[in-house]
Amino acid sequence: MRKGAAPVSASAPGKIILFGEHAVVYGEPAIGVPLGRRVEVTLAPGRGRIRVAVSGEVSRVRSANAASPRSLVEAALEGRLELLDVRITIGFPPMAGLGSSAALAVALLRARDRLLGVRMPARPSRAMLEEAIAIENVAHGTSSGLDPAICLWDQPIYFQRAPERPARIRPARIGRPVRLIVGSAGTHGGTRGAVGGIAELNREAPRLVGAMTRALGALSRAGAAALEAGDLILAGRAMDLAHGLLSGFGLVSERVEHAVRLAREHGALGAKMSGAGGRGGALIALAGDSRRAARIQRALTAAGVIAWIELFER
Ligand code: PMV
């Protein structure tokens, strides 16, 4: 980048997985939605400095073990970093199952393209998805591609990818406004470890893992149908059942379990962990109306969980 050239910025949303985390790695469908909170990247002329800030109330949980984004930045900028300074602002808890790596990968690619004068396509491109997956893999090891797809599509999606095949992605239809309370119970300790744990179990007991992932896939389909029909009660039941299965994989920490129970006690139609899980991570609760959503959010906040409400409409 020329000295004195104007900085360029780009952003991408965080995400939550409603259904299908982990099972999606085994070819089952998943549903993901983008968050209202985003990662922003600014590239300015410089000499390879990277500054990361976590914004708002989230900054107090900025985790000491959040992976250095340098490797992701280097992978996205392909040797251009030396002449640039990079500023990254993360608007939600990082390393917590909310898609910070994928959002960073997508925001970096968008900023790089802007820098190079490449026109942003009107619709998300498959080429950029593959590039974002490759960059996210620097942080996660092999991923299904679900997180970068949600960030790139920037709308609720239904996602499925058979091994070695391109992903099938379509907008997920939502028949009635959906209020989700998103909670963060701290860093989940890494996607690679959580995915690796199931892969290990799969080597020992493939029929068991097959049965679990197929059941999770069935819940993704049932959840998708319920959301499309606007049947939030059924969608909530499907969330509760998926949570039970993911808990059976040992992916739900005490804190997340407690928060999920609290959300149900305060009127959630359903609640579950979201994302890779493990030591901490994200959870989501489905509320039938705004009053109950506020009640659940208050209960989670009082329990020390960072929680906020996201509204999704068709
Ligand atoms: O890293 P997280 O917490 O956003 O979860 C990623 C979703 C997984 O299904 C666990 C992994 C994947 O590659 O799809």
PDB file of N, CA and C in Angstrom, residues 71-135:
ATOM      1  N   SER A  71      -1.362 -15.237  12.223  1.00  0.00           N
ATOM      2  CA  SER A  71      -1.300 -16.276  11.185  1.00  0.00           C
ATOM      3  C   SER A  71      -2.465 -16.111  10.194  1.00  0.00           C
ATOM      4  N   LEU A  72      -3.645 -15.739  10.718  1.00  0.00           N
ATOM      5  CA  LEU A  72      -4.794 -15.532   9.826  1.00  0.00           C
ATOM      6  C   LEU A  72      -4.557 -14.314   8.928  1.00  0.00           C
ATOM      7  N   VAL A  73      -4.016 -13.258   9.540  1.00  0.00           N
ATOM      8  CA  VAL A  73      -3.766 -12.028   8.769  1.00  0.00           C
ATOM      9  C   VAL A  73      -2.763 -12.322   7.661  1.00  0.00           C
ATOM     10  N   GLU A  74      -1.686 -13.040   8.009  1.00  0.00           N
ATOM     11  CA  GLU A  74      -0.657 -13.345   7.004  1.00  0.00           C
ATOM     12  C   GLU A  74      -1.243 -14.186   5.873  1.00  0.00           C
ATOM     13  N   ALA A  75      -2.074 -15.174   6.248  1.00  0.00           N
ATOM     14  CA  ALA A  75      -2.657 -16.041   5.214  1.00  0.00           C
ATOM     15  C   ALA A  75      -3.567 -15.229   4.287  1.00  0.00           C
ATOM     16  N   ALA A  76      -4.320 -14.275   4.843  1.00  0.00           N
ATOM     17  CA  ALA A  76      -5.268 -13.520   4.011  1.00  0.00           C
ATOM     18  C   ALA A  76      -4.559 -12.485   3.145  1.00  0.00           C
ATOM     19  N   LEU A  77      -3.492 -11.899   3.669  1.00  0.00           N
ATOM     20  CA  LEU A  77      -2.869 -10.777   2.942  1.00  0.00           C
ATOM     21  C   LEU A  77      -1.741 -11.219   2.019  1.00  0.00           C
ATOM     22  N   GLU A  78      -1.400 -12.466   2.061  1.00  0.00           N
ATOM     23  CA  GLU A  78      -0.457 -13.069   1.097  1.00  0.00           C
ATOM     24  C   GLU A  78       0.774 -12.195   0.864  1.00  0.00           C
ATOM     25  N   GLY A  79       1.572 -12.000   1.897  1.00  0.00           N
ATOM     26  CA  GLY A  79       2.851 -11.302   1.718  1.00  0.00           C
ATOM     27  C   GLY A  79       2.757  -9.788   1.659  1.00  0.00           C
ATOM     28  N   ARG A  80       1.540  -9.224   1.823  1.00  0.00           N
ATOM     29  CA  ARG A  80       1.431  -7.755   1.752  1.00  0.00           C
ATOM     30  C   ARG A  80       1.544  -7.101   3.125  1.00  0.00           C
ATOM     31  N   LEU A  81       1.610  -7.922   4.190  1.00  0.00           N
ATOM     32  CA  LEU A  81       1.528  -7.371   5.550  1.00  0.00           C
ATOM     33  C   LEU A  81       2.644  -6.371   5.847  1.00  0.00           C
ATOM     34  N   GLU A  82       3.839  -6.609   5.331  1.00  0.00           N
ATOM     35  CA  GLU A  82       4.997  -5.737   5.625  1.00  0.00           C
ATOM     36  C   GLU A  82       4.712  -4.254   5.406  1.00  0.00           C
ATOM     37  N   LEU A  83       3.877  -3.971   4.405  1.00  0.00           N
ATOM     38  CA  LEU A  83       3.624  -2.569   4.053  1.00  0.00           C
ATOM     39  C   LEU A  83       2.308  -2.039   4.617  1.00  0.00           C
ATOM     40  N   LEU A  84       1.736  -2.830   5.538  1.00  0.00           N
ATOM     41  CA  LEU A  84       0.416  -2.446   6.064  1.00  0.00           C
ATOM     42  C   LEU A  84       0.406  -2.481   7.587  1.00  0.00           C
ATOM     43  N   ASP A  85      -0.437  -1.652   8.182  1.00  0.00           N
ATOM     44  CA  ASP A  85      -0.819  -1.850   9.577  1.00  0.00           C
ATOM     45  C   ASP A  85      -2.262  -2.326   9.572  1.00  0.00           C
ATOM     46  N   VAL A  86      -2.569  -3.252  10.475  1.00  0.00           N
ATOM     47  CA  VAL A  86      -3.898  -3.863  10.487  1.00  0.00           C
ATOM     48  C   VAL A  86      -4.562  -3.578  11.832  1.00  0.00           C
ATOM     49  N   ARG A  87      -5.756  -2.999  11.778  1.00  0.00           N
ATOM     50  CA  ARG A  87      -6.510  -2.789  13.010  1.00  0.00           C
ATOM     51  C   ARG A  87      -7.741  -3.689  12.979  1.00  0.00           C
ATOM     52  N   ILE A  88      -7.908  -4.464  14.048  1.00  0.00           N
ATOM     53  CA  ILE A  88      -9.032  -5.416  14.113  1.00  0.00           C
ATOM     54  C   ILE A  88      -9.881  -5.062  15.334  1.00  0.00           C
ATOM     55  N   THR A  89     -11.181  -4.903  15.139  1.00  0.00           N
ATOM     56  CA  THR A  89     -12.078  -4.670  16.272  1.00  0.00           C
ATOM     57  C   THR A  89     -13.113  -5.783  16.296  1.00  0.00           C
ATOM     58  N   ILE A  90     -13.161  -6.484  17.417  1.00  0.00           N
ATOM     59  CA  ILE A  90     -14.091  -7.611  17.542  1.00  0.00           C
ATOM     60  C   ILE A  90     -15.234  -7.168  18.459  1.00  0.00           C
ATOM     61  N   GLY A  91     -16.459  -7.267  17.964  1.00  0.00           N
ATOM     62  CA  GLY A  91     -17.617  -6.736  18.704  1.00  0.00           C
ATOM     63  C   GLY A  91     -18.343  -7.774  19.526  1.00  0.00           C
ATOM     64  N   PHE A  92     -17.708  -8.917  19.763  1.00  0.00           N
ATOM     65  CA  PHE A  92     -18.355  -9.990  20.546  1.00  0.00           C
ATOM     66  C   PHE A  92     -17.239 -10.857  21.136  1.00  0.00           C
ATOM     67  N   PRO A  93     -17.556 -11.718  22.111  1.00  0.00           N
ATOM     68  CA  PRO A  93     -16.473 -12.486  22.741  1.00  0.00           C
ATOM     69  C   PRO A  93     -15.734 -13.385  21.748  1.00  0.00           C
ATOM     70  N   PRO A  94     -14.408 -13.269  21.679  1.00  0.00           N
ATOM     71  CA  PRO A  94     -13.651 -14.117  20.752  1.00  0.00           C
ATOM     72  C   PRO A  94     -13.396 -15.510  21.326  1.00  0.00           C
ATOM     73  N   MET A  95     -13.140 -16.464  20.441  1.00  0.00           N
ATOM     74  CA  MET A  95     -12.796 -17.838  20.835  1.00  0.00           C
ATOM     75  C   MET A  95     -13.880 -18.462  21.710  1.00  0.00           C
ATOM     76  N   ALA A  96     -15.108 -18.124  21.443  1.00  0.00           N
ATOM     77  CA  ALA A  96     -16.180 -18.556  22.340  1.00  0.00           C
ATOM     78  C   ALA A  96     -17.337 -19.201  21.590  1.00  0.00           C
ATOM     79  N   GLY A  97     -17.092 -19.629  20.364  1.00  0.00           N
ATOM     80  CA  GLY A  97     -18.162 -20.285  19.613  1.00  0.00           C
ATOM     81  C   GLY A  97     -19.046 -19.318  18.851  1.00  0.00           C
ATOM     82  N   LEU A  98     -18.595 -18.063  18.720  1.00  0.00           N
ATOM     83  CA  LEU A  98     -19.414 -17.056  18.038  1.00  0.00           C
ATOM     84  C   LEU A  98     -18.815 -16.651  16.687  1.00  0.00           C
ATOM     85  N   GLY A  99     -17.832 -17.407  16.247  1.00  0.00           N
ATOM     86  CA  GLY A  99     -17.356 -17.233  14.872  1.00  0.00           C
ATOM     87  C   GLY A  99     -16.319 -16.134  14.673  1.00  0.00           C
ATOM     88  N   SER A 100     -15.540 -15.814  15.707  1.00  0.00           N
ATOM     89  CA  SER A 100     -14.586 -14.706  15.538  1.00  0.00           C
ATOM     90  C   SER A 100     -13.534 -15.014  14.459  1.00  0.00           C
ATOM     91  N   SER A 101     -13.069 -16.260  14.379  1.00  0.00           N
ATOM     92  CA  SER A 101     -12.044 -16.580  13.364  1.00  0.00           C
ATOM     93  C   SER A 101     -12.620 -16.458  11.954  1.00  0.00           C
ATOM     94  N   ALA A 102     -13.820 -16.999  11.771  1.00  0.00           N
ATOM     95  CA  ALA A 102     -14.429 -16.950  10.431  1.00  0.00           C
ATOM     96  C   ALA A 102     -14.734 -15.513  10.038  1.00  0.00           C
ATOM     97  N   ALA A 103     -15.269 -14.727  10.989  1.00  0.00           N
ATOM     98  CA  ALA A 103     -15.596 -13.330  10.675  1.00  0.00           C
ATOM     99  C   ALA A 103     -14.317 -12.561  10.357  1.00  0.00           C
ATOM    100  N   LEU A 104     -13.252 -12.856  11.086  1.00  0.00           N
ATOM    101  CA  LEU A 104     -11.989 -12.177  10.809  1.00  0.00           C
ATOM    102  C   LEU A 104     -11.485 -12.560   9.412  1.00  0.00           C
ATOM    103  N   ALA A 105     -11.569 -13.848   9.086  1.00  0.00           N
ATOM    104  CA  ALA A 105     -11.112 -14.297   7.759  1.00  0.00           C
ATOM    105  C   ALA A 105     -11.892 -13.569   6.657  1.00  0.00           C
ATOM    106  N   VAL A 106     -13.206 -13.512   6.793  1.00  0.00           N
ATOM    107  CA  VAL A 106     -14.033 -12.888   5.745  1.00  0.00           C
ATOM    108  C   VAL A 106     -13.773 -11.375   5.683  1.00  0.00           C
ATOM    109  N   ALA A 107     -13.680 -10.732   6.850  1.00  0.00           N
ATOM    110  CA  ALA A 107     -13.439  -9.276   6.856  1.00  0.00           C
ATOM    111  C   ALA A 107     -12.069  -8.962   6.244  1.00  0.00           C
ATOM    112  N   LEU A 108     -11.073  -9.790   6.547  1.00  0.00           N
ATOM    113  CA  LEU A 108      -9.736  -9.574   5.968  1.00  0.00           C
ATOM    114  C   LEU A 108      -9.769  -9.707   4.443  1.00  0.00           C
ATOM    115  N   LEU A 109     -10.466 -10.733   3.960  1.00  0.00           N
ATOM    116  CA  LEU A 109     -10.531 -10.929   2.500  1.00  0.00           C
ATOM    117  C   LEU A 109     -11.256  -9.765   1.828  1.00  0.00           C
ATOM    118  N   ARG A 110     -12.326  -9.299   2.474  1.00  0.00           N
ATOM    119  CA  ARG A 110     -13.065  -8.157   1.891  1.00  0.00           C
ATOM    120  C   ARG A 110     -12.179  -6.914   1.873  1.00  0.00           C
ATOM    121  N   ALA A 111     -11.443  -6.687   2.983  1.00  0.00           N
ATOM    122  CA  ALA A 111     -10.576  -5.497   3.044  1.00  0.00           C
ATOM    123  C   ALA A 111      -9.461  -5.623   2.002  1.00  0.00           C
ATOM    124  N   ARG A 112      -8.902  -6.822   1.875  1.00  0.00           N
ATOM    125  CA  ARG A 112      -7.835  -7.019   0.887  1.00  0.00           C
ATOM    126  C   ARG A 112      -8.340  -6.738  -0.527  1.00  0.00           C
ATOM    127  N   ASP A 113      -9.532  -7.259  -0.840  1.00  0.00           N
ATOM    128  CA  ASP A 113     -10.084  -7.038  -2.180  1.00  0.00           C
ATOM    129  C   ASP A 113     -10.338  -5.548  -2.425  1.00  0.00           C
ATOM    130  N   ARG A 114     -10.810  -4.866  -1.374  1.00  0.00           N
ATOM    131  CA  ARG A 114     -11.055  -3.420  -1.506  1.00  0.00           C
ATOM    132  C   ARG A 114      -9.725  -2.712  -1.795  1.00  0.00           C
ATOM    133  N   LEU A 115      -8.700  -3.139  -1.082  1.00  0.00           N
ATOM    134  CA  LEU A 115      -7.364  -2.550  -1.261  1.00  0.00           C
ATOM    135  C   LEU A 115      -6.873  -2.748  -2.704  1.00  0.00           C
ATOM    136  N   LEU A 116      -7.175  -3.926  -3.253  1.00  0.00           N
ATOM    137  CA  LEU A 116      -6.698  -4.250  -4.606  1.00  0.00           C
ATOM    138  C   LEU A 116      -7.648  -3.740  -5.685  1.00  0.00           C
ATOM    139  N   GLY A 117      -8.740  -3.105  -5.244  1.00  0.00           N
ATOM    140  CA  GLY A 117      -9.696  -2.573  -6.215  1.00  0.00           C
ATOM    141  C   GLY A 117     -10.563  -3.645  -6.848  1.00  0.00           C
ATOM    142  N   VAL A 118     -10.662  -4.827  -6.187  1.00  0.00           N
ATOM    143  CA  VAL A 118     -11.520  -5.891  -6.724  1.00  0.00           C
ATOM    144  C   VAL A 118     -12.954  -5.570  -6.328  1.00  0.00           C
ATOM    145  N   ARG A 119     -13.871  -5.617  -7.299  1.00  0.00           N
ATOM    146  CA  ARG A 119     -15.267  -5.261  -6.982  1.00  0.00           C
ATOM    147  C   ARG A 119     -15.936  -6.375  -6.200  1.00  0.00           C
ATOM    148  N   MET A 120     -16.675  -5.980  -5.149  1.00  0.00           N
ATOM    149  CA  MET A 120     -17.383  -6.978  -4.339  1.00  0.00           C
ATOM    150  C   MET A 120     -18.541  -7.528  -5.138  1.00  0.00           C
ATOM    151  N   PRO A 121     -18.639  -8.862  -5.303  1.00  0.00           N
ATOM    152  CA  PRO A 121     -19.781  -9.399  -6.044  1.00  0.00           C
ATOM    153  C   PRO A 121     -21.084  -9.139  -5.287  1.00  0.00           C
ATOM    154  N   ALA A 122     -22.179  -9.029  -6.025  1.00  0.00           N
ATOM    155  CA  ALA A 122     -23.471  -8.742  -5.392  1.00  0.00           C
ATOM    156  C   ALA A 122     -23.874  -9.888  -4.474  1.00  0.00           C
ATOM    157  N   ARG A 123     -23.503 -11.111  -4.884  1.00  0.00           N
ATOM    158  CA  ARG A 123     -23.852 -12.267  -4.047  1.00  0.00           C
ATOM    159  C   ARG A 123     -22.570 -12.935  -3.569  1.00  0.00           C
ATOM    160  N   PRO A 124     -22.607 -13.645  -2.432  1.00  0.00           N
ATOM    161  CA  PRO A 124     -21.374 -14.264  -1.937  1.00  0.00           C
ATOM    162  C   PRO A 124     -20.801 -15.238  -2.964  1.00  0.00           C
ATOM    163  N   SER A 125     -19.487 -15.222  -3.139  1.00  0.00           N
ATOM    164  CA  SER A 125     -18.918 -16.091  -4.164  1.00  0.00           C
ATOM    165  C   SER A 125     -18.324 -17.349  -3.540  1.00  0.00           C
ATOM    166  N   ARG A 126     -18.472 -18.452  -4.281  1.00  0.00           N
ATOM    167  CA  ARG A 126     -17.935 -19.743  -3.834  1.00  0.00           C
ATOM    168  C   ARG A 126     -16.420 -19.680  -3.696  1.00  0.00           C
ATOM    169  N   ALA A 127     -15.786 -18.901  -4.591  1.00  0.00           N
ATOM    170  CA  ALA A 127     -14.320 -18.795  -4.542  1.00  0.00           C
ATOM    171  C   ALA A 127     -13.907 -18.152  -3.225  1.00  0.00           C
ATOM    172  N   MET A 128     -14.636 -17.100  -2.824  1.00  0.00           N
ATOM    173  CA  MET A 128     -14.270 -16.454  -1.567  1.00  0.00           C
ATOM    174  C   MET A 128     -14.556 -17.376  -0.381  1.00  0.00           C
ATOM    175  N   LEU A 129     -15.612 -18.189  -0.492  1.00  0.00           N
ATOM    176  CA  LEU A 129     -15.898 -19.135   0.595  1.00  0.00           C
ATOM    177  C   LEU A 129     -14.719 -20.097   0.761  1.00  0.00           C
ATOM    178  N   GLU A 130     -14.232 -20.640  -0.350  1.00  0.00           N
ATOM    179  CA  GLU A 130     -13.110 -21.593  -0.260  1.00  0.00           C
ATOM    180  C   GLU A 130     -11.875 -20.906   0.318  1.00  0.00           C
ATOM    181  N   GLU A 131     -11.662 -19.642  -0.074  1.00  0.00           N
ATOM    182  CA  GLU A 131     -10.514 -18.906   0.466  1.00  0.00           C
ATOM    183  C   GLU A 131     -10.670 -18.674   1.971  1.00  0.00           C
ATOM    184  N   ALA A 132     -11.890 -18.298   2.376  1.00  0.00           N
ATOM    185  CA  ALA A 132     -12.145 -18.044   3.810  1.00  0.00           C
ATOM    186  C   ALA A 132     -11.983 -19.331   4.613  1.00  0.00           C
ATOM    187  N   ILE A 133     -12.427 -20.455   4.040  1.00  0.00           N
ATOM    188  CA  ILE A 133     -12.276 -21.744   4.739  1.00  0.00           C
ATOM    189  C   ILE A 133     -10.791 -22.047   4.929  1.00  0.00           C
ATOM    190  N   ALA A 134      -9.999 -21.841   3.877  1.00  0.00           N
ATOM    191  CA  ALA A 134      -8.563 -22.131   3.973  1.00  0.00           C
ATOM    192  C   ALA A 134      -7.914 -21.272   5.057  1.00  0.00           C
ATOM    193  N   ILE A 135      -8.341 -20.017   5.158  1.00  0.00           N
ATOM    194  CA  ILE A 135      -7.748 -19.124   6.169  1.00  0.00           C
ATOM    195  C   ILE A 135      -8.229 -19.521   7.562  1.00  0.00           C
TER     196      ILE A 135
END
